[in-house]
Amino acid sequence: MSECKKKTLPVLLSQIPQYPWDSETQGWLLGAFFFGYLFTQIPGGYLSDHYGGSIFLGLGVLGTAALTMFTPLAARMGPYWLFALRAMEGFGEGVTFPAMMSMWARWAPPLERSRLMTLSGSGGNFGAFVALPLTGYICQTIGWPSVFYLCGGAGCLWAIFWFAFVSSDPLTHRRISTEERDYIIKAIGPQGTGHGWSVPVLPMLLSVPLWAIIISQICSNWSYYTLLTSLPTYMNNIMHFDIKSNGFLSALPYLGAWLFSMVSGVVADRLIERKVFSITVVRKLFTLVGLLSAAAFLTAVSFAGCNHVLAVTFLTLSTTIGGATAAGVYMNQIDIAPRYAGLLLGITNTFGTIPGIVAPIATGYFTEDRTLAGWQQVFWLAAGINVAGALVFTVFGSGKIQPWAVSGEEEEADAEKDRSRSIST
């Protein structure tokens, strides 16, 4: 069966500017952002660890927001201009997540990391939940160019508040209380300081736990980017929802992921704090739950056929339970090397961005004829890759600070503790 029956009346397409771009061109344009995103991950993480992350995160969002407002102009000029603009947006945005990780390495006490980092990271899912239906409404009421003007303007406004109120670490924050500052600094210890200009590059390259994170994030991001960039297309071409329904239903999975990721962070911290499981076991457990459950429901979507209720339900459950990985592999960098957390996130995100480029192109290839069978292949591929990522992290992942990430100051402190224990016994 090549397509499903329409459930609602289609939007009046004559009211929306159309561009003669085929599925392959659309795939390249959707992936263009990630071409630029690749190049600033590692430099952004390295500089954030050294100087502090607040300035880089703020400038990254501000630059991307400003460029977003030029999207309608670039679209009118042609696909090459739009590709270049989206690549430039990715270039600016690439520093943000490494900078965020670097900041949490200096702000989040070890027993509060999971809940704090999943709370901040869940903003991406919440943003997708709000933006997808809102942009659909804006497109139908005041035109699609307004989406880019409003979203870009909101990002620029956000940057003003960011630079006014946020600091890279507790020591430089002007409004933090003395008690809170001392608590955070004591809880984090020497790992909350910058790493200087030199980094242990070779030990990093040979680190098995680091490669476990890299491979698992590549696998997890494949399904995430597939749905993020192509789910509205599936809802339109196969399910035939109108633009308002499309926006709302495409947003549902991200509402679930937002809620589930925050709950996962709280539960993960409780398990670690009460010593039910080690950090290693907790990270592997939440990664397994997230990736395997997502794979199972993606497979179920492929067999849902034209059943609109089942398809939307399975897609929502896939992304919702997949949010558990936020308390797993997606924060594991700060476990194995807090001092280098920003740099490590830059490294893992650089590799993890590859699916953002390849997945939309692959989806465009499989779905060129806009058939249900093509979309089944898309979901099967994403599910299989998810399973592979879960297995790799379960076997090779770790939650322990790696030897190459420990400073001389920490080694001396550990040696002093050992001597004290020996004397006391």
Coordinates of C-alpha atoms in Angstrom, one line a residue:
M1 CA 0.0 0.0 0.0
S2 CA 1.7 3.2 -1.2
E3 CA -0.2 5.7 0.9
C4 CA -2.8 6.1 3.6
K5 CA -6.2 7.7 3.4
K6 CA -6.4 11.4 4.3
K7 CA -7.8 12.0 7.8
T8 CA -8.3 15.7 7.5
L9 CA -8.8 18.3 4.8
P10 CA -5.4 19.5 3.5
V11 CA -4.3 23.0 4.1
L12 CA -4.7 25.5 1.2
L13 CA -1.2 25.1 -0.3
S14 CA -1.7 28.1 -2.5
Q15 CA -1.3 30.2 0.6
I16 CA 2.2 28.9 1.4
P17 CA 5.2 29.6 -0.9
Q18 CA 6.4 26.4 -2.5
Y19 CA 9.8 25.5 -3.8
P20 CA 10.5 22.8 -6.4
W21 CA 12.9 20.8 -4.2
D22 CA 12.8 17.0 -4.4
S23 CA 13.3 14.7 -1.5
E24 CA 17.0 14.4 -2.0
T25 CA 17.5 18.2 -2.1
Q26 CA 15.3 18.5 1.0
G27 CA 17.5 15.9 2.7
W28 CA 20.7 17.9 2.0
L29 CA 19.1 21.1 3.2
L30 CA 17.9 19.5 6.4
G31 CA 21.4 18.1 7.0
A32 CA 23.2 21.3 6.1
F33 CA 23.1 22.6 9.6
F34 CA 25.2 19.7 10.8
F35 CA 28.0 20.3 8.3
G36 CA 28.8 23.5 10.1
Y37 CA 27.9 22.0 13.5
L38 CA 30.7 19.5 13.1
F39 CA 33.5 22.0 13.0
T40 CA 33.1 24.0 16.3
Q41 CA 32.3 21.1 18.7
I42 CA 35.9 20.3 19.7
P43 CA 37.3 23.8 19.7
G44 CA 34.2 25.0 21.6
G45 CA 34.6 22.3 24.3
Y46 CA 38.4 22.9 24.6
L47 CA 38.0 26.7 25.0
S48 CA 35.1 26.4 27.4
D49 CA 37.0 24.1 29.7
H50 CA 39.9 26.6 29.7
Y51 CA 38.0 29.9 29.9
G52 CA 34.6 28.9 31.1
G53 CA 31.5 28.1 29.1
S54 CA 29.1 30.9 29.6
I55 CA 30.5 33.3 27.0
F56 CA 30.7 30.5 24.3
L57 CA 27.2 29.2 25.0
G58 CA 25.7 32.7 24.9
L59 CA 27.5 33.7 21.7
G60 CA 26.7 30.4 20.0
V61 CA 22.9 30.8 20.6
L62 CA 23.0 34.6 19.7
G63 CA 24.8 34.0 16.4
T64 CA 22.5 31.2 15.4
A65 CA 19.4 33.1 16.3
A66 CA 20.5 36.2 14.3
L67 CA 21.3 34.0 11.2
T68 CA 17.9 32.3 11.5
M69 CA 16.1 35.5 10.7
F70 CA 17.8 35.5 7.2
T71 CA 16.3 32.1 6.3
P72 CA 13.3 33.4 4.2
L73 CA 15.7 35.5 2.2
A74 CA 18.1 32.6 1.6
A75 CA 15.2 30.4 0.5
R76 CA 14.2 32.9 -2.1
M77 CA 17.8 33.1 -3.4
G78 CA 18.0 29.4 -3.9
P79 CA 18.9 26.1 -2.3
Y80 CA 22.7 26.8 -2.4
W81 CA 22.3 30.0 -0.4
L82 CA 20.0 28.2 2.1
F83 CA 22.4 25.4 2.5
A84 CA 25.2 27.9 3.2
L85 CA 23.1 29.8 5.7
R86 CA 22.1 26.6 7.6
A87 CA 25.7 25.5 7.7
M88 CA 26.7 28.8 9.2
E89 CA 24.0 28.4 11.8
G90 CA 25.4 25.0 12.7
F91 CA 28.9 26.6 12.9
G92 CA 27.6 28.9 15.6
E93 CA 25.5 26.4 17.4
G94 CA 28.3 23.8 17.6
V95 CA 29.9 25.3 20.7
T96 CA 26.7 25.3 22.8
F97 CA 26.5 21.8 24.2
P98 CA 30.2 21.4 24.9
A99 CA 30.0 24.8 26.7
M100 CA 27.0 23.6 28.7
M101 CA 28.8 20.4 29.7
S102 CA 31.9 22.5 30.8
M103 CA 29.7 24.7 32.9
W104 CA 28.0 21.7 34.7
A105 CA 31.4 20.3 35.5
R106 CA 32.0 23.4 37.6
W107 CA 28.4 23.9 38.9
A108 CA 26.9 20.4 39.5
P109 CA 27.9 18.4 42.7
P110 CA 28.4 14.8 41.8
L111 CA 25.3 13.5 43.6
E112 CA 23.1 16.1 41.8
R113 CA 24.5 15.8 38.3
S114 CA 21.9 13.5 36.8
R115 CA 18.9 15.7 37.8
L116 CA 20.5 19.0 37.0
M117 CA 21.9 18.0 33.6
T118 CA 18.7 16.2 32.5
L119 CA 16.7 19.2 33.5
S120 CA 18.8 21.6 31.4
G121 CA 19.2 19.1 28.5
S122 CA 15.4 18.5 28.5
G123 CA 15.0 22.1 27.2
G124 CA 15.7 20.8 23.7
N125 CA 12.8 18.4 23.8
F126 CA 10.5 20.9 25.4
G127 CA 11.5 23.4 22.7
A128 CA 10.6 20.9 20.0
F129 CA 7.3 20.2 21.7
V130 CA 6.4 23.9 21.8
A131 CA 7.9 24.9 18.4
L132 CA 6.4 22.2 16.2
P133 CA 2.7 23.0 16.8
L134 CA 3.4 26.7 17.3
T135 CA 5.2 27.0 14.0
G136 CA 2.4 25.1 12.3
Y137 CA -0.1 27.6 13.6
I138 CA 2.1 30.6 12.6
C139 CA 2.5 29.2 9.1
Q140 CA -1.2 29.1 8.6
T141 CA -2.0 32.4 10.2
I142 CA 0.7 34.9 9.3
G143 CA 3.0 32.9 7.0
W144 CA 6.0 30.7 7.3
P145 CA 8.7 33.5 7.1
S146 CA 7.3 34.8 10.4
V147 CA 8.5 31.5 12.1
F148 CA 12.1 32.4 11.5
Y149 CA 11.7 36.0 12.4
L150 CA 10.0 35.2 15.7
C151 CA 12.2 32.3 16.7
G152 CA 15.4 34.2 15.8
G153 CA 14.2 37.3 17.6
A154 CA 13.4 35.2 20.7
G155 CA 16.9 33.8 20.7
C156 CA 18.5 37.2 20.5
L157 CA 16.3 38.4 23.4
W158 CA 17.3 35.3 25.5
A159 CA 21.0 36.2 25.0
I160 CA 20.5 39.5 26.7
F161 CA 19.3 37.8 29.9
W162 CA 21.9 35.1 29.6
F163 CA 24.8 37.5 29.6
A164 CA 23.3 39.6 32.4
F165 CA 22.7 36.8 34.9
V166 CA 24.9 33.8 34.1
S167 CA 28.5 33.0 35.1
S168 CA 30.8 30.2 34.1
D169 CA 31.5 29.0 37.7
P170 CA 30.4 29.7 41.3
L171 CA 33.6 31.8 42.0
T172 CA 32.7 34.4 39.4
H173 CA 28.9 34.6 40.1
R174 CA 27.9 37.9 41.6
R175 CA 24.7 36.9 43.2
I176 CA 25.3 33.4 44.7
S177 CA 25.3 33.1 48.5
T178 CA 28.5 32.2 50.3
E179 CA 27.0 29.0 51.7
E180 CA 25.9 27.7 48.3
R181 CA 29.2 28.7 46.7
D182 CA 31.3 26.9 49.3
Y183 CA 29.1 23.8 49.2
I184 CA 29.4 23.5 45.4
I185 CA 33.2 24.0 45.4
K186 CA 33.8 21.5 48.2
A187 CA 31.5 18.9 46.6
I188 CA 33.2 19.1 43.2
G189 CA 36.7 19.5 44.5
P190 CA 39.8 19.9 42.2
Q191 CA 37.9 18.5 39.2
G192 CA 35.9 21.7 39.0
T193 CA 38.9 23.7 37.8
G194 CA 40.0 24.2 34.2
H195 CA 42.5 21.9 32.5
G196 CA 44.9 24.4 31.2
W197 CA 46.2 24.4 27.6
S198 CA 47.6 20.9 27.5
V199 CA 45.4 17.8 27.3
P200 CA 46.3 14.1 27.3
V201 CA 45.4 13.6 23.6
L202 CA 46.9 10.1 23.2
P203 CA 45.3 8.6 26.3
M204 CA 42.0 10.0 25.2
L205 CA 42.2 8.4 21.8
L206 CA 43.0 5.1 23.4
S207 CA 40.3 5.3 26.0
V208 CA 37.8 2.4 25.6
P209 CA 35.1 4.1 27.7
L210 CA 35.3 7.2 25.6
W211 CA 34.9 5.2 22.4
A212 CA 31.9 3.4 23.9
I213 CA 30.3 6.9 24.4
I214 CA 31.1 7.9 20.9
I215 CA 29.7 4.8 19.2
S216 CA 26.6 4.7 21.4
Q217 CA 25.8 8.4 20.7
I218 CA 26.2 7.9 17.0
C219 CA 23.7 5.0 17.2
S220 CA 21.3 6.9 19.4
N221 CA 21.5 10.1 17.4
W222 CA 20.6 8.3 14.2
S223 CA 17.0 7.7 15.3
Y224 CA 16.8 11.1 17.1
Y225 CA 17.9 13.1 14.0
T226 CA 15.8 10.9 11.7
L227 CA 12.6 11.8 13.7
L228 CA 13.7 15.4 14.4
T229 CA 14.2 16.2 10.7
S230 CA 11.8 13.8 9.0
L231 CA 8.8 13.1 11.3
P232 CA 6.7 16.1 9.9
T233 CA 7.4 14.7 6.4
Y234 CA 6.1 11.3 7.5
M235 CA 3.1 12.8 9.1
N236 CA 2.3 14.8 5.9
N237 CA 3.2 12.3 3.1
I238 CA 2.1 9.1 4.7
M239 CA -0.4 9.9 7.5
H240 CA -1.8 13.0 5.5
F241 CA -2.4 15.2 8.5
D242 CA -2.9 18.9 7.8
I243 CA -0.2 21.3 8.9
K244 CA -1.8 22.1 12.3
S245 CA -2.4 18.5 13.2
N246 CA 1.0 17.6 11.8
G247 CA 2.7 20.1 14.1
F248 CA 0.9 18.9 17.2
L249 CA 1.3 15.2 16.6
S250 CA 5.0 15.6 15.6
A251 CA 5.5 17.4 18.9
L252 CA 3.9 14.7 21.1
P253 CA 7.1 12.5 21.2
Y254 CA 9.1 15.4 22.5
L255 CA 6.7 16.2 25.3
G256 CA 7.1 12.6 26.5
A257 CA 10.9 12.7 26.2
W258 CA 11.0 16.0 28.1
L259 CA 9.1 14.5 31.0
F260 CA 10.8 11.1 31.0
S261 CA 14.3 12.5 30.8
M262 CA 13.7 14.7 33.9
V263 CA 12.3 11.7 35.9
S264 CA 15.2 9.6 34.8
G265 CA 17.7 12.1 36.1
V266 CA 16.0 12.2 39.5
V267 CA 15.8 8.4 39.7
A268 CA 19.4 8.0 38.6
D269 CA 20.7 10.4 41.3
R270 CA 18.7 8.5 44.0
L271 CA 20.1 5.2 42.9
I272 CA 23.7 6.6 43.1
E273 CA 23.1 8.6 46.3
R274 CA 21.6 5.6 48.2
K275 CA 24.4 3.3 46.7
V276 CA 21.8 1.0 45.2
F277 CA 24.0 0.8 42.1
S278 CA 27.4 2.2 41.1
I279 CA 27.6 5.1 38.6
T280 CA 28.7 2.6 35.9
V281 CA 25.7 0.4 36.4
V282 CA 23.3 3.4 36.5
R283 CA 24.6 4.8 33.3
K284 CA 24.4 1.4 31.5
L285 CA 20.9 0.7 32.9
F286 CA 19.4 4.0 31.7
T287 CA 21.2 3.6 28.3
L288 CA 19.8 0.1 27.8
V289 CA 16.3 1.1 28.8
G290 CA 16.3 4.1 26.5
L291 CA 17.9 2.6 23.4
L292 CA 16.2 -0.9 23.4
S293 CA 12.8 0.5 24.2
A294 CA 13.1 3.1 21.4
A295 CA 14.2 0.4 19.0
A296 CA 11.2 -1.8 19.9
F297 CA 8.7 0.9 19.3
L298 CA 10.3 2.1 16.1
T299 CA 10.0 -1.5 14.8
A300 CA 6.3 -1.4 15.9
V301 CA 5.7 1.8 13.9
S302 CA 6.8 0.0 10.7
F303 CA 4.1 -2.6 11.3
A304 CA 1.4 -0.1 12.2
G305 CA 0.7 0.6 8.5
C306 CA -1.9 3.2 8.0
N307 CA -3.3 3.0 11.5
H308 CA -2.9 6.6 12.5
V309 CA -3.5 6.0 16.2
L310 CA -1.0 3.1 16.5
A311 CA 1.6 5.0 14.5
V312 CA 1.4 8.1 16.6
T313 CA 1.3 6.1 19.8
F314 CA 4.4 4.0 19.0
L315 CA 6.4 7.1 17.8
T316 CA 5.5 8.9 21.0
L317 CA 6.5 5.9 23.2
S318 CA 9.7 5.4 21.3
T319 CA 10.9 9.0 21.9
T320 CA 9.5 9.2 25.4
I321 CA 11.2 6.2 26.8
G322 CA 14.3 7.0 24.7
G323 CA 14.6 10.0 27.0
A324 CA 16.1 7.7 29.6
T325 CA 19.4 7.9 27.8
A326 CA 19.7 11.5 29.1
A327 CA 20.6 9.9 32.5
G328 CA 22.8 7.4 30.8
V329 CA 25.3 7.7 27.9
Y330 CA 24.6 11.4 27.3
M331 CA 26.1 12.6 30.5
N332 CA 28.8 9.9 30.8
Q333 CA 31.6 12.3 29.7
I334 CA 31.4 14.2 33.1
D335 CA 31.7 10.8 34.9
I336 CA 34.9 9.6 33.3
A337 CA 36.7 13.0 33.1
P338 CA 35.0 16.0 34.8
R339 CA 38.0 18.3 34.1
Y340 CA 37.8 17.6 30.4
A341 CA 34.0 17.3 30.2
G342 CA 33.5 20.1 27.6
L343 CA 36.2 18.8 25.4
L344 CA 35.0 15.2 25.6
L345 CA 31.4 16.3 24.8
G346 CA 32.9 18.2 21.8
I347 CA 34.6 15.0 20.6
T348 CA 31.6 12.7 21.2
N349 CA 29.1 15.3 19.7
T350 CA 31.3 15.7 16.6
F351 CA 31.0 12.0 15.9
G352 CA 27.4 12.0 17.1
T353 CA 26.6 14.8 14.6
I354 CA 27.4 12.5 11.6
P355 CA 23.9 11.0 11.8
G356 CA 22.5 14.5 11.6
I357 CA 24.1 14.8 8.1
V358 CA 23.6 11.2 6.9
A359 CA 20.2 10.3 8.4
P360 CA 18.1 12.9 6.5
I361 CA 20.0 12.0 3.2
A362 CA 19.3 8.3 3.8
T363 CA 15.7 9.0 4.6
G364 CA 15.3 11.0 1.4
Y365 CA 16.8 8.1 -0.5
F366 CA 14.5 5.5 1.1
T367 CA 11.4 7.6 0.7
E368 CA 12.0 9.1 -2.7
D369 CA 8.8 7.5 -4.0
R370 CA 6.8 8.5 -0.9
T371 CA 5.6 5.0 -0.1
L372 CA 4.9 3.3 3.2
A373 CA 7.4 0.6 2.3
G374 CA 10.2 3.2 2.1
W375 CA 9.3 4.6 5.6
Q376 CA 9.4 1.0 7.0
Q377 CA 13.0 0.7 5.9
V378 CA 13.7 4.0 7.6
F379 CA 12.3 2.8 10.9
W380 CA 14.0 -0.7 10.7
L381 CA 17.4 0.9 10.1
A382 CA 17.0 3.3 13.0
A383 CA 15.9 0.4 15.3
G384 CA 18.8 -1.8 14.4
I385 CA 21.3 1.0 14.9
N386 CA 19.8 1.7 18.3
V387 CA 20.3 -2.0 19.4
A388 CA 24.0 -1.9 18.3
G389 CA 24.6 1.2 20.4
A390 CA 23.0 -0.3 23.5
L391 CA 25.2 -3.4 23.2
V392 CA 28.4 -1.4 22.7
F393 CA 27.9 0.8 25.8
T394 CA 26.8 -2.2 28.0
V395 CA 30.0 -4.0 27.2
F396 CA 32.6 -1.2 27.1
G397 CA 31.1 1.7 29.0
S398 CA 32.3 3.0 32.4
G399 CA 31.3 5.5 35.1
K400 CA 34.7 5.8 36.8
I401 CA 37.1 8.7 36.4
Q402 CA 39.8 7.6 34.0
P403 CA 43.5 7.7 35.1
W404 CA 44.4 10.2 32.4
A405 CA 41.8 12.6 33.8
V406 CA 43.2 12.8 37.3
S407 CA 45.5 15.8 38.2
G408 CA 48.6 15.7 40.3
E409 CA 46.8 17.5 43.1
E410 CA 44.1 14.8 43.2
E411 CA 46.7 12.0 43.2
E412 CA 48.4 13.6 46.2
A413 CA 45.1 13.9 48.0
D414 CA 44.3 10.3 47.3
A415 CA 47.7 9.2 48.5
E416 CA 47.2 11.3 51.7
K417 CA 43.9 9.5 52.3
D418 CA 45.5 6.1 51.9
R419 CA 48.3 7.1 54.3
S420 CA 45.7 8.2 56.9
R421 CA 43.8 5.0 56.6
S422 CA 47.0 3.0 57.1
I423 CA 47.9 4.9 60.2
S424 CA 44.4 4.6 61.7
T425 CA 44.5 0.8 61.2

